[in-house]
């Protein structure tokens, strides 16, 4: 008995501003994107109190509120947001080939397109002033 893998048209790895921006564009292009949030849903902006340099927020916004707005907009156009971490990707070498993606070290899925938008993680030095 063979197990059928889920096939996704557009898989987005990462749920920060870049991931949600990709999701909005992909969804509006009818690519039915699926996003895996990774270890830090919403990315680094969920720990940021003031965001003044992002378009569309003339009065500024706090990071968590902005990420909620981006998620709502992506979902409004059909993005499926899933909690989970992509732990391995086997990219196809063929033009138009299907990529193999492992989620949470256990579930393999197939993706026609993979967009990697994993962002960054702050590296702290351990100084008392960093937390202020």
CSV table of N, CA, C and O in Angstrom, one decimal:
chain,number,residue,atom,x,y,z
A,1,UNK,N,0.8,-1.2,0.0
A,1,UNK,CA,0.0,0.0,0.0
A,1,UNK,C,0.9,1.2,0.0
A,1,UNK,O,1.7,1.4,0.9
A,2,UNK,N,0.7,2.1,-1.0
A,2,UNK,CA,1.6,3.3,-1.1
A,2,UNK,C,0.9,4.5,-0.4
A,2,UNK,O,-0.3,4.6,-0.5
A,3,UNK,N,1.7,5.3,0.2
A,3,UNK,CA,1.1,6.5,0.8
A,3,UNK,C,1.3,7.7,-0.1
A,3,UNK,O,2.3,8.0,-0.7
A,4,UNK,N,0.1,8.4,-0.4
A,4,UNK,CA,0.1,9.5,-1.3
A,4,UNK,C,0.6,10.8,-0.5
A,4,UNK,O,0.0,11.1,0.6
A,5,UNK,N,1.5,11.5,-1.0
A,5,UNK,CA,2.0,12.7,-0.4
A,5,UNK,C,1.1,13.9,-0.9
A,5,UNK,O,0.6,13.9,-2.0
A,6,UNK,N,0.9,14.8,0.1
A,6,UNK,CA,0.2,16.0,-0.3
A,6,UNK,C,1.0,16.8,-1.3
A,6,UNK,O,2.2,16.9,-1.2
A,7,UNK,N,0.4,17.3,-2.3
A,7,UNK,CA,1.0,18.2,-3.3
A,7,UNK,C,0.6,19.6,-3.2
A,7,UNK,O,-0.6,19.9,-3.2
A,8,UNK,N,1.5,20.5,-3.0
A,8,UNK,CA,1.3,21.9,-2.8
A,8,UNK,C,1.8,22.7,-4.0
A,8,UNK,O,2.9,22.4,-4.4
A,9,UNK,N,1.0,23.6,-4.5
A,9,UNK,CA,1.5,24.4,-5.6
A,9,UNK,C,2.6,25.4,-5.2
A,9,UNK,O,3.6,25.5,-5.9
A,10,UNK,N,2.4,26.1,-4.1
A,10,UNK,CA,3.4,27.1,-3.6
A,10,UNK,C,3.6,27.0,-2.1
A,10,UNK,O,2.6,27.2,-1.4
A,11,UNK,N,4.7,26.6,-1.7
A,11,UNK,CA,5.0,26.4,-0.3
A,11,UNK,C,5.9,27.5,0.2
A,11,UNK,O,7.0,27.8,-0.5
A,12,UNK,N,5.6,28.2,1.3
A,12,UNK,CA,6.3,29.3,1.8
A,12,UNK,C,6.9,28.9,3.2
A,12,UNK,O,6.1,28.5,4.0
A,13,UNK,N,8.2,29.0,3.3
A,13,UNK,CA,8.8,28.6,4.6
A,13,UNK,C,9.2,29.9,5.3
A,13,UNK,O,10.0,30.7,4.9
A,14,UNK,N,8.5,30.2,6.4
A,14,UNK,CA,8.7,31.4,7.2
A,14,UNK,C,7.5,32.3,7.2
A,14,UNK,O,6.8,32.4,6.2
A,15,UNK,N,7.3,32.9,8.4
A,15,UNK,CA,6.1,33.7,8.6
A,15,UNK,C,6.4,35.1,9.1
A,15,UNK,O,5.6,35.7,9.8
A,16,UNK,N,7.5,35.7,8.6
A,16,UNK,CA,7.8,37.1,8.9
A,16,UNK,C,7.2,37.9,7.8
A,16,UNK,O,6.4,37.5,7.0
A,17,UNK,N,7.5,39.2,7.8
A,17,UNK,CA,7.0,40.1,6.8
A,17,UNK,C,7.3,39.7,5.3
A,17,UNK,O,6.4,39.8,4.5
A,18,UNK,N,8.4,39.1,5.1
A,18,UNK,CA,8.8,38.7,3.7
A,18,UNK,C,7.9,37.5,3.3
A,18,UNK,O,7.4,37.4,2.2
A,19,UNK,N,7.7,36.5,4.3
A,19,UNK,CA,6.9,35.4,4.0
A,19,UNK,C,5.4,35.8,3.7
A,19,UNK,O,4.8,35.3,2.8
A,20,UNK,N,4.9,36.7,4.6
A,20,UNK,CA,3.5,37.1,4.3
A,20,UNK,C,3.4,37.9,3.1
A,20,UNK,O,2.3,37.8,2.4
A,21,UNK,N,4.4,38.7,2.7
A,21,UNK,CA,4.3,39.5,1.5
A,21,UNK,C,4.3,38.5,0.3
A,21,UNK,O,3.5,38.6,-0.6
A,22,UNK,N,5.1,37.5,0.3
A,22,UNK,CA,5.2,36.4,-0.7
A,22,UNK,C,3.8,35.7,-0.8
A,22,UNK,O,3.3,35.5,-1.9
A,23,UNK,N,3.2,35.5,0.4
A,23,UNK,CA,2.0,34.7,0.4
A,23,UNK,C,0.8,35.6,-0.2
A,23,UNK,O,0.0,35.0,-0.9
A,24,UNK,N,0.8,36.9,0.1
A,24,UNK,CA,-0.2,37.7,-0.5
A,24,UNK,C,-0.1,37.7,-2.0
A,24,UNK,O,-1.1,37.6,-2.7
A,25,UNK,N,1.1,37.9,-2.5
A,25,UNK,CA,1.2,37.9,-4.0
A,25,UNK,C,0.9,36.6,-4.6
A,25,UNK,O,0.3,36.5,-5.6
A,26,UNK,N,1.4,35.5,-4.0
A,26,UNK,CA,1.1,34.2,-4.5
A,26,UNK,C,-0.4,33.8,-4.5
A,26,UNK,O,-0.9,33.3,-5.4
A,27,UNK,N,-1.0,34.2,-3.4
A,27,UNK,CA,-2.5,33.9,-3.3
A,27,UNK,C,-3.3,34.7,-4.3
A,27,UNK,O,-4.2,34.2,-5.0
A,28,UNK,N,-2.9,36.0,-4.5
A,28,UNK,CA,-3.6,36.8,-5.5
A,28,UNK,C,-3.3,36.3,-7.0
A,28,UNK,O,-4.1,36.5,-7.9
A,29,UNK,N,-2.2,35.5,-7.1
A,29,UNK,CA,-1.9,34.9,-8.4
A,29,UNK,C,-2.5,33.5,-8.6
A,29,UNK,O,-2.2,32.7,-9.5
A,30,UNK,N,-3.4,33.1,-7.6
A,30,UNK,CA,-4.1,31.8,-7.6
A,30,UNK,C,-3.1,30.6,-7.5
A,30,UNK,O,-3.4,29.6,-8.1
A,31,UNK,N,-2.1,30.8,-6.7
A,31,UNK,CA,-1.1,29.7,-6.5
A,31,UNK,C,-1.4,28.9,-5.2
A,31,UNK,O,-0.7,28.0,-4.9
A,32,UNK,N,-2.5,29.3,-4.5
A,32,UNK,CA,-2.9,28.6,-3.3
A,32,UNK,C,-1.8,28.3,-2.4
A,32,UNK,O,-1.5,27.1,-2.0
A,33,UNK,N,-1.1,29.3,-1.9
A,33,UNK,CA,0.1,29.1,-1.0
A,33,UNK,C,-0.3,28.5,0.3
A,33,UNK,O,-1.3,28.7,0.9
A,34,UNK,N,0.7,27.7,0.8
A,34,UNK,CA,0.7,27.1,2.1
A,34,UNK,C,1.9,27.6,2.8
A,34,UNK,O,3.0,27.5,2.2
A,35,UNK,N,1.8,28.2,4.0
A,35,UNK,CA,2.9,28.7,4.7
A,35,UNK,C,3.1,27.9,6.0
A,35,UNK,O,2.2,27.6,6.7
A,36,UNK,N,4.4,27.5,6.2
A,36,UNK,CA,4.8,26.9,7.5
A,36,UNK,C,5.5,28.0,8.3
A,36,UNK,O,6.4,28.6,7.8
A,37,UNK,N,5.0,28.2,9.5
A,37,UNK,CA,5.4,29.3,10.3
A,37,UNK,C,6.8,29.2,10.8
A,37,UNK,O,7.5,30.2,11.1
A,38,UNK,N,7.4,28.0,11.1
A,38,UNK,CA,8.7,27.9,11.6
A,38,UNK,C,8.7,28.0,13.2
A,38,UNK,O,7.6,28.0,13.8
A,39,UNK,N,9.9,28.2,13.7
A,39,UNK,CA,10.0,28.2,15.2
A,39,UNK,C,9.4,29.5,15.8
A,39,UNK,O,9.0,29.5,17.0
A,40,UNK,N,9.4,30.6,15.1
A,40,UNK,CA,9.0,31.9,15.6
A,40,UNK,C,7.9,32.5,14.8
A,40,UNK,O,8.1,33.3,13.9
A,41,UNK,N,6.6,32.0,14.9
A,41,UNK,CA,5.5,32.5,14.1
A,41,UNK,C,5.5,34.1,14.2
A,41,UNK,O,5.5,34.6,15.2
A,42,UNK,N,5.5,34.7,13.0
A,42,UNK,CA,5.5,36.1,12.9
A,42,UNK,C,6.9,36.7,12.8
A,42,UNK,O,7.1,37.9,12.6
A,43,UNK,N,7.9,35.9,13.1
A,43,UNK,CA,9.3,36.4,13.0
A,43,UNK,C,9.7,37.3,14.1
A,43,UNK,O,9.0,37.4,15.1
A,44,UNK,N,10.8,38.0,13.9
A,44,UNK,CA,11.4,38.9,14.9
A,44,UNK,C,10.5,40.0,15.2
A,44,UNK,O,10.6,40.6,16.3
A,45,UNK,N,9.6,40.4,14.3
A,45,UNK,CA,8.8,41.5,14.6
A,45,UNK,C,7.8,41.3,15.7
A,45,UNK,O,7.3,42.2,16.3
A,46,UNK,N,7.6,40.1,16.1
A,46,UNK,CA,6.7,39.8,17.2
A,46,UNK,C,7.3,40.2,18.5
A,46,UNK,O,6.6,40.3,19.6
A,47,UNK,N,8.6,40.5,18.5
A,47,UNK,CA,9.3,41.0,19.7
A,47,UNK,C,9.6,42.5,19.7
A,47,UNK,O,10.3,43.0,20.5
A,48,UNK,N,9.1,43.2,18.6
A,48,UNK,CA,9.5,44.6,18.4
A,48,UNK,C,8.3,45.4,18.8
A,48,UNK,O,7.1,45.2,18.5
A,49,UNK,N,8.6,46.5,19.6
A,49,UNK,CA,7.5,47.3,20.2
A,49,UNK,C,7.1,48.4,19.2
A,49,UNK,O,5.9,48.7,19.2
A,50,UNK,N,8.0,48.9,18.4
A,50,UNK,CA,7.6,50.0,17.5
A,50,UNK,C,8.2,49.7,16.1
A,50,UNK,O,9.4,49.5,16.0
A,51,UNK,N,7.3,49.8,15.1
A,51,UNK,CA,7.8,49.7,13.7
A,51,UNK,C,7.3,51.0,13.0
A,51,UNK,O,6.1,51.2,12.9
A,52,UNK,N,8.3,51.8,12.6
A,52,UNK,CA,8.0,53.0,12.0
A,52,UNK,C,8.5,53.1,10.5
A,52,UNK,O,8.3,54.1,9.9
A,53,UNK,N,9.1,52.0,10.1
A,53,UNK,CA,9.7,52.1,8.7
A,53,UNK,C,9.0,51.0,7.8
A,53,UNK,O,9.7,50.6,6.9
A,54,UNK,N,7.8,50.7,8.0
A,54,UNK,CA,7.1,49.8,7.1
A,54,UNK,C,5.9,50.5,6.4
A,54,UNK,O,5.2,51.2,7.1
A,55,UNK,N,5.8,50.4,5.1
A,55,UNK,CA,4.7,51.1,4.4
A,55,UNK,C,3.3,50.8,4.9
A,55,UNK,O,3.1,49.6,5.3
A,56,UNK,N,2.5,51.7,4.9
A,56,UNK,CA,1.1,51.5,5.2
A,56,UNK,C,0.7,51.8,6.7
A,56,UNK,O,-0.5,51.7,7.0
A,57,UNK,N,1.7,52.2,7.5
A,57,UNK,CA,1.4,52.5,8.9
A,57,UNK,C,2.0,53.9,9.1
A,57,UNK,O,3.0,54.0,9.7
A,58,UNK,N,1.2,54.9,8.7
A,58,UNK,CA,1.8,56.3,8.9
A,58,UNK,C,2.0,56.7,10.3
A,58,UNK,O,2.9,57.6,10.6
A,59,UNK,N,1.3,56.1,11.3
A,59,UNK,CA,1.5,56.4,12.7
A,59,UNK,C,2.4,55.4,13.4
A,59,UNK,O,2.6,55.5,14.6
A,60,UNK,N,3.0,54.5,12.6
A,60,UNK,CA,3.7,53.4,13.2
A,60,UNK,C,2.8,52.3,13.8
A,60,UNK,O,1.6,52.5,13.8
A,61,UNK,N,3.4,51.2,14.2
A,61,UNK,CA,2.6,50.1,14.7
A,61,UNK,C,3.5,49.2,15.5
A,61,UNK,O,4.7,49.3,15.4
A,62,UNK,N,2.9,48.5,16.5
A,62,UNK,CA,3.8,47.6,17.2
A,62,UNK,C,3.9,46.3,16.4
A,62,UNK,O,3.1,45.9,15.6
A,63,UNK,N,5.0,45.6,16.5
A,63,UNK,CA,5.3,44.4,15.7
A,63,UNK,C,4.3,43.3,15.7
A,63,UNK,O,3.8,42.8,14.7
A,64,UNK,N,3.8,42.9,16.9
A,64,UNK,CA,2.8,41.8,16.9
A,64,UNK,C,1.5,42.2,16.2
A,64,UNK,O,0.9,41.4,15.5
A,65,UNK,N,1.1,43.5,16.4
A,65,UNK,CA,-0.1,43.9,15.7
A,65,UNK,C,0.1,43.9,14.2
A,65,UNK,O,-0.8,43.5,13.4
A,66,UNK,N,1.2,44.3,13.7
A,66,UNK,CA,1.5,44.3,12.3
A,66,UNK,C,1.5,42.9,11.7
A,66,UNK,O,0.9,42.7,10.7
A,67,UNK,N,2.1,42.0,12.5
A,67,UNK,CA,2.1,40.6,12.0
A,67,UNK,C,0.7,40.0,11.9
A,67,UNK,O,0.4,39.2,11.0
A,68,UNK,N,-0.2,40.4,12.9
A,68,UNK,CA,-1.6,39.9,12.8
A,68,UNK,C,-2.2,40.5,11.6
A,68,UNK,O,-3.0,39.7,10.9
A,69,UNK,N,-2.0,41.7,11.3
A,69,UNK,CA,-2.6,42.3,10.1
A,69,UNK,C,-2.1,41.6,8.8
A,69,UNK,O,-2.9,41.3,7.9
A,70,UNK,N,-0.8,41.3,8.7
A,70,UNK,CA,-0.3,40.7,7.5
A,70,UNK,C,-0.8,39.3,7.4
A,70,UNK,O,-1.2,38.8,6.3
A,71,UNK,N,-1.0,38.5,8.5
A,71,UNK,CA,-1.5,37.2,8.5
A,71,UNK,C,-3.0,37.3,8.0
A,71,UNK,O,-3.4,36.5,7.1
A,72,UNK,N,-3.8,38.2,8.5
A,72,UNK,CA,-5.2,38.3,8.1
A,72,UNK,C,-5.3,38.6,6.6
A,72,UNK,O,-6.2,38.1,5.9
A,73,UNK,N,-4.4,39.5,6.1
A,73,UNK,CA,-4.5,39.8,4.7
A,73,UNK,C,-4.1,38.6,3.9
A,73,UNK,O,-4.8,38.4,2.9
A,74,UNK,N,-3.1,37.9,4.2
A,74,UNK,CA,-2.7,36.7,3.5
A,74,UNK,C,-3.8,35.7,3.5
A,74,UNK,O,-4.1,35.1,2.4
A,75,UNK,N,-4.4,35.5,4.6
A,75,UNK,CA,-5.5,34.5,4.7
A,75,UNK,C,-6.7,34.9,4.0
A,75,UNK,O,-7.4,34.1,3.4
A,76,UNK,N,-7.0,36.2,3.9
A,76,UNK,CA,-8.1,36.7,3.2
A,76,UNK,C,-8.1,36.4,1.7
A,76,UNK,O,-9.1,36.1,1.1
A,77,UNK,N,-6.9,36.3,1.2
A,77,UNK,CA,-6.7,35.9,-0.2
A,77,UNK,C,-6.5,34.4,-0.4
A,77,UNK,O,-6.3,33.9,-1.5
A,78,UNK,N,-6.5,33.6,0.7
A,78,UNK,CA,-6.5,32.2,0.5
A,78,UNK,C,-5.3,31.5,1.0
A,78,UNK,O,-5.1,30.3,0.8
A,79,UNK,N,-4.3,32.2,1.6
A,79,UNK,CA,-3.1,31.5,2.1
A,79,UNK,C,-3.5,30.6,3.3
A,79,UNK,O,-4.3,31.0,4.2
A,80,UNK,N,-3.0,29.4,3.3
A,80,UNK,CA,-3.2,28.5,4.4
A,80,UNK,C,-2.0,28.6,5.3
A,80,UNK,O,-0.9,28.2,4.8
A,81,UNK,N,-2.2,29.0,6.5
A,81,UNK,CA,-1.1,29.1,7.5
A,81,UNK,C,-1.1,27.9,8.4
A,81,UNK,O,-2.1,27.6,9.0
A,82,UNK,N,0.1,27.2,8.4
A,82,UNK,CA,0.2,26.0,9.2
A,82,UNK,C,1.3,26.2,10.3
A,82,UNK,O,2.4,26.7,9.9
A,83,UNK,N,1.1,25.7,11.4
A,83,UNK,CA,2.1,25.7,12.5
A,83,UNK,C,3.0,24.5,12.2
A,83,UNK,O,2.5,23.4,12.0
A,84,UNK,N,4.3,24.7,12.1
A,84,UNK,CA,5.2,23.6,11.9
A,84,UNK,C,6.5,24.1,11.3
A,84,UNK,O,6.6,25.3,10.9
A,85,UNK,N,7.5,23.3,11.4
A,85,UNK,CA,8.8,23.7,11.0
A,85,UNK,C,9.3,22.8,9.8
A,85,UNK,O,9.3,21.6,10.0
A,86,UNK,N,9.7,23.4,8.8
A,86,UNK,CA,10.3,22.6,7.7
A,86,UNK,C,11.7,22.3,8.1
A,86,UNK,O,12.5,23.1,8.4
A,87,UNK,N,12.0,21.0,8.2
A,87,UNK,CA,13.2,20.5,8.7
A,87,UNK,C,14.2,20.0,7.6
A,87,UNK,O,15.4,19.8,7.8
A,88,UNK,N,13.7,19.8,6.4
A,88,UNK,CA,14.5,19.3,5.3
A,88,UNK,C,13.8,19.6,4.0
A,88,UNK,O,12.6,19.5,3.9
A,89,UNK,N,14.6,19.9,2.9
A,89,UNK,CA,14.1,20.1,1.6
A,89,UNK,C,15.0,19.4,0.6
A,89,UNK,O,16.2,19.6,0.7
A,90,UNK,N,14.4,18.6,-0.3
A,90,UNK,CA,15.2,18.0,-1.3
A,90,UNK,C,14.7,18.7,-2.6
A,90,UNK,O,13.6,18.4,-3.1
A,91,UNK,N,15.5,19.6,-3.1
A,91,UNK,CA,15.1,20.3,-4.3
A,91,UNK,C,15.4,19.5,-5.6
A,91,UNK,O,16.4,18.8,-5.7
A,92,UNK,N,14.4,19.5,-6.5
A,92,UNK,CA,14.5,18.8,-7.7
A,92,UNK,C,15.6,19.5,-8.6
A,92,UNK,O,15.7,20.7,-8.6
A,93,UNK,N,16.3,18.7,-9.3
A,93,UNK,CA,17.3,19.3,-10.3
A,93,UNK,C,16.7,19.5,-11.7
A,93,UNK,O,17.4,20.1,-12.5
A,94,UNK,N,15.5,19.0,-11.9
A,94,UNK,CA,14.9,19.2,-13.2
A,94,UNK,C,14.1,20.5,-13.3
A,94,UNK,O,13.5,20.9,-12.3
A,95,UNK,N,14.1,21.0,-14.5
A,95,UNK,CA,13.3,22.2,-14.7
A,95,UNK,C,11.8,21.8,-14.5
A,95,UNK,O,11.3,20.9,-15.1
A,96,UNK,N,11.1,22.5,-13.7
A,96,UNK,CA,9.7,22.2,-13.4
A,96,UNK,C,9.5,21.0,-12.5
A,96,UNK,O,8.4,20.5,-12.4
A,97,UNK,N,10.6,20.5,-11.9
A,97,UNK,CA,10.5,19.3,-11.1
A,97,UNK,C,9.8,19.6,-9.8
A,97,UNK,O,9.6,20.7,-9.4
A,98,UNK,N,9.4,18.5,-9.1
A,98,UNK,CA,8.7,18.6,-7.8
A,98,UNK,C,9.7,18.5,-6.7
A,98,UNK,O,10.5,17.6,-6.7
A,99,UNK,N,9.6,19.4,-5.7
A,99,UNK,CA,10.5,19.4,-4.6
A,99,UNK,C,9.9,18.6,-3.4
A,99,UNK,O,8.7,18.6,-3.3
A,100,UNK,N,10.7,17.9,-2.7
A,100,UNK,CA,10.3,17.1,-1.5
A,100,UNK,C,10.6,17.9,-0.2
A,100,UNK,O,11.7,18.3,-0.1
A,101,UNK,N,9.6,18.1,0.6
A,101,UNK,CA,9.7,18.9,1.8
A,101,UNK,C,9.3,18.1,3.0
A,101,UNK,O,8.2,17.5,3.0
A,102,UNK,N,10.1,18.1,4.1
A,102,UNK,CA,9.8,17.4,5.3
A,102,UNK,C,9.4,18.4,6.4
A,102,UNK,O,10.1,19.4,6.6
A,103,UNK,N,8.3,18.2,7.0
A,103,UNK,CA,7.8,19.1,8.1
A,103,UNK,C,7.9,18.3,9.4
A,103,UNK,O,7.5,17.2,9.5
A,104,UNK,N,8.5,19.0,10.4
A,104,UNK,CA,8.7,18.5,11.8
A,104,UNK,C,9.3,17.1,11.8
A,104,UNK,O,8.9,16.3,12.6
A,105,UNK,N,10.3,16.9,10.9
A,105,UNK,CA,11.1,15.7,10.9
A,105,UNK,C,10.2,14.4,10.7
A,105,UNK,O,10.6,13.3,11.0
A,106,UNK,N,9.0,14.6,10.2
A,106,UNK,CA,8.1,13.4,10.1
A,106,UNK,C,7.3,13.3,8.8
A,106,UNK,O,7.1,12.2,8.3
A,107,UNK,N,6.7,14.4,8.4
A,107,UNK,CA,5.8,14.4,7.3
A,107,UNK,C,6.4,15.0,6.0
A,107,UNK,O,6.9,16.1,6.0
A,108,UNK,N,6.4,14.1,5.0
A,108,UNK,CA,6.9,14.6,3.7
A,108,UNK,C,5.8,15.1,2.8
A,108,UNK,O,4.7,14.4,2.7
A,109,UNK,N,6.0,16.2,2.1
A,109,UNK,CA,5.0,16.7,1.2
A,109,UNK,C,5.7,17.1,-0.1
A,109,UNK,O,7.0,17.2,-0.1
A,110,UNK,N,5.0,17.3,-1.2
A,110,UNK,CA,5.6,17.7,-2.4
A,110,UNK,C,5.2,19.1,-2.7
A,110,UNK,O,4.1,19.5,-2.4
A,111,UNK,N,6.1,19.9,-3.3
A,111,UNK,CA,5.8,21.3,-3.7
A,111,UNK,C,6.3,21.6,-5.0
A,111,UNK,O,7.4,21.3,-5.4
A,112,UNK,N,5.5,22.3,-5.8
A,112,UNK,CA,5.9,22.7,-7.1
A,112,UNK,C,6.8,23.9,-7.0
A,112,UNK,O,7.7,24.1,-7.9
A,113,UNK,N,6.6,24.8,-6.0
A,113,UNK,CA,7.4,25.9,-5.8
A,113,UNK,C,7.7,26.0,-4.3
A,113,UNK,O,6.8,25.8,-3.5
A,114,UNK,N,8.9,26.4,-4.0
A,114,UNK,CA,9.3,26.6,-2.6
A,114,UNK,C,9.9,28.0,-2.5
A,114,UNK,O,10.8,28.4,-3.2
A,115,UNK,N,9.3,28.8,-1.6
A,115,UNK,CA,9.8,30.2,-1.3
A,115,UNK,C,10.4,30.2,0.1
A,115,UNK,O,9.7,29.8,1.1
A,116,UNK,N,11.7,30.4,0.2
A,116,UNK,CA,12.3,30.4,1.5
A,116,UNK,C,12.4,31.9,2.0
A,116,UNK,O,13.1,32.7,1.4
A,117,UNK,N,11.7,32.1,3.1
A,117,UNK,CA,11.8,33.5,3.7
A,117,UNK,C,11.9,33.3,5.3
A,117,UNK,O,11.0,33.7,6.0
A,118,UNK,N,13.0,32.7,5.6
A,118,UNK,CA,13.2,32.4,7.0
A,118,UNK,C,13.7,33.5,7.9
A,118,UNK,O,13.7,33.4,9.1
A,119,UNK,N,14.1,34.6,7.3
A,119,UNK,CA,14.5,35.8,8.1
A,119,UNK,C,15.8,35.5,8.9
A,119,UNK,O,16.7,34.8,8.5
A,120,UNK,N,15.8,36.1,10.0
A,120,UNK,CA,17.0,36.1,10.9
A,120,UNK,C,16.7,35.9,12.3
A,120,UNK,O,15.5,36.1,12.7
A,121,UNK,N,17.6,35.6,13.1
A,121,UNK,CA,17.4,35.5,14.6
A,121,UNK,C,18.5,36.4,15.2
A,121,UNK,O,19.7,36.3,14.8
A,122,UNK,N,18.1,37.2,16.2
A,122,UNK,CA,19.1,38.0,16.9
A,122,UNK,C,20.0,37.2,17.6
A,122,UNK,O,19.7,36.2,18.2
A,123,UNK,N,21.3,37.6,17.6
A,123,UNK,CA,22.3,36.9,18.4
A,123,UNK,C,22.7,37.9,19.5
A,123,UNK,O,23.3,38.9,19.2
A,124,UNK,N,22.4,37.5,20.7
A,124,UNK,CA,22.7,38.4,21.8
A,124,UNK,C,24.0,38.1,22.4
A,124,UNK,O,24.5,36.9,22.4
A,125,UNK,N,24.6,39.1,23.0
A,125,UNK,CA,26.0,39.0,23.6
A,125,UNK,C,25.9,38.6,25.1
A,125,UNK,O,26.9,38.3,25.7
A,126,UNK,N,24.7,38.8,25.7
A,126,UNK,CA,24.6,38.6,27.1
A,126,UNK,C,24.8,39.8,28.0
A,126,UNK,O,25.0,39.7,29.2
A,127,UNK,N,24.8,41.0,27.4
A,127,UNK,CA,25.0,42.2,28.2
A,127,UNK,C,23.7,42.6,28.8
A,127,UNK,O,22.6,42.5,28.2
A,128,UNK,N,23.8,43.2,30.0
A,128,UNK,CA,22.6,43.6,30.7
A,128,UNK,C,21.8,44.7,29.9
A,128,UNK,O,20.6,44.7,29.9
A,129,UNK,N,22.5,45.5,29.2
A,129,UNK,CA,21.8,46.6,28.4
A,129,UNK,C,21.0,46.0,27.2
A,129,UNK,O,20.2,46.7,26.7
A,130,UNK,N,21.3,44.8,26.8
A,130,UNK,CA,20.6,44.3,25.6
A,130,UNK,C,19.1,44.1,25.9
A,130,UNK,O,18.3,44.3,25.0
A,131,UNK,N,18.7,43.7,27.1
A,131,UNK,CA,17.3,43.5,27.4
A,131,UNK,C,16.5,44.8,27.6
A,131,UNK,O,15.3,44.8,27.4
A,132,UNK,N,17.2,45.9,27.9
A,132,UNK,CA,16.6,47.2,28.0
A,132,UNK,C,16.3,47.7,26.6
A,132,UNK,O,15.4,48.3,26.2
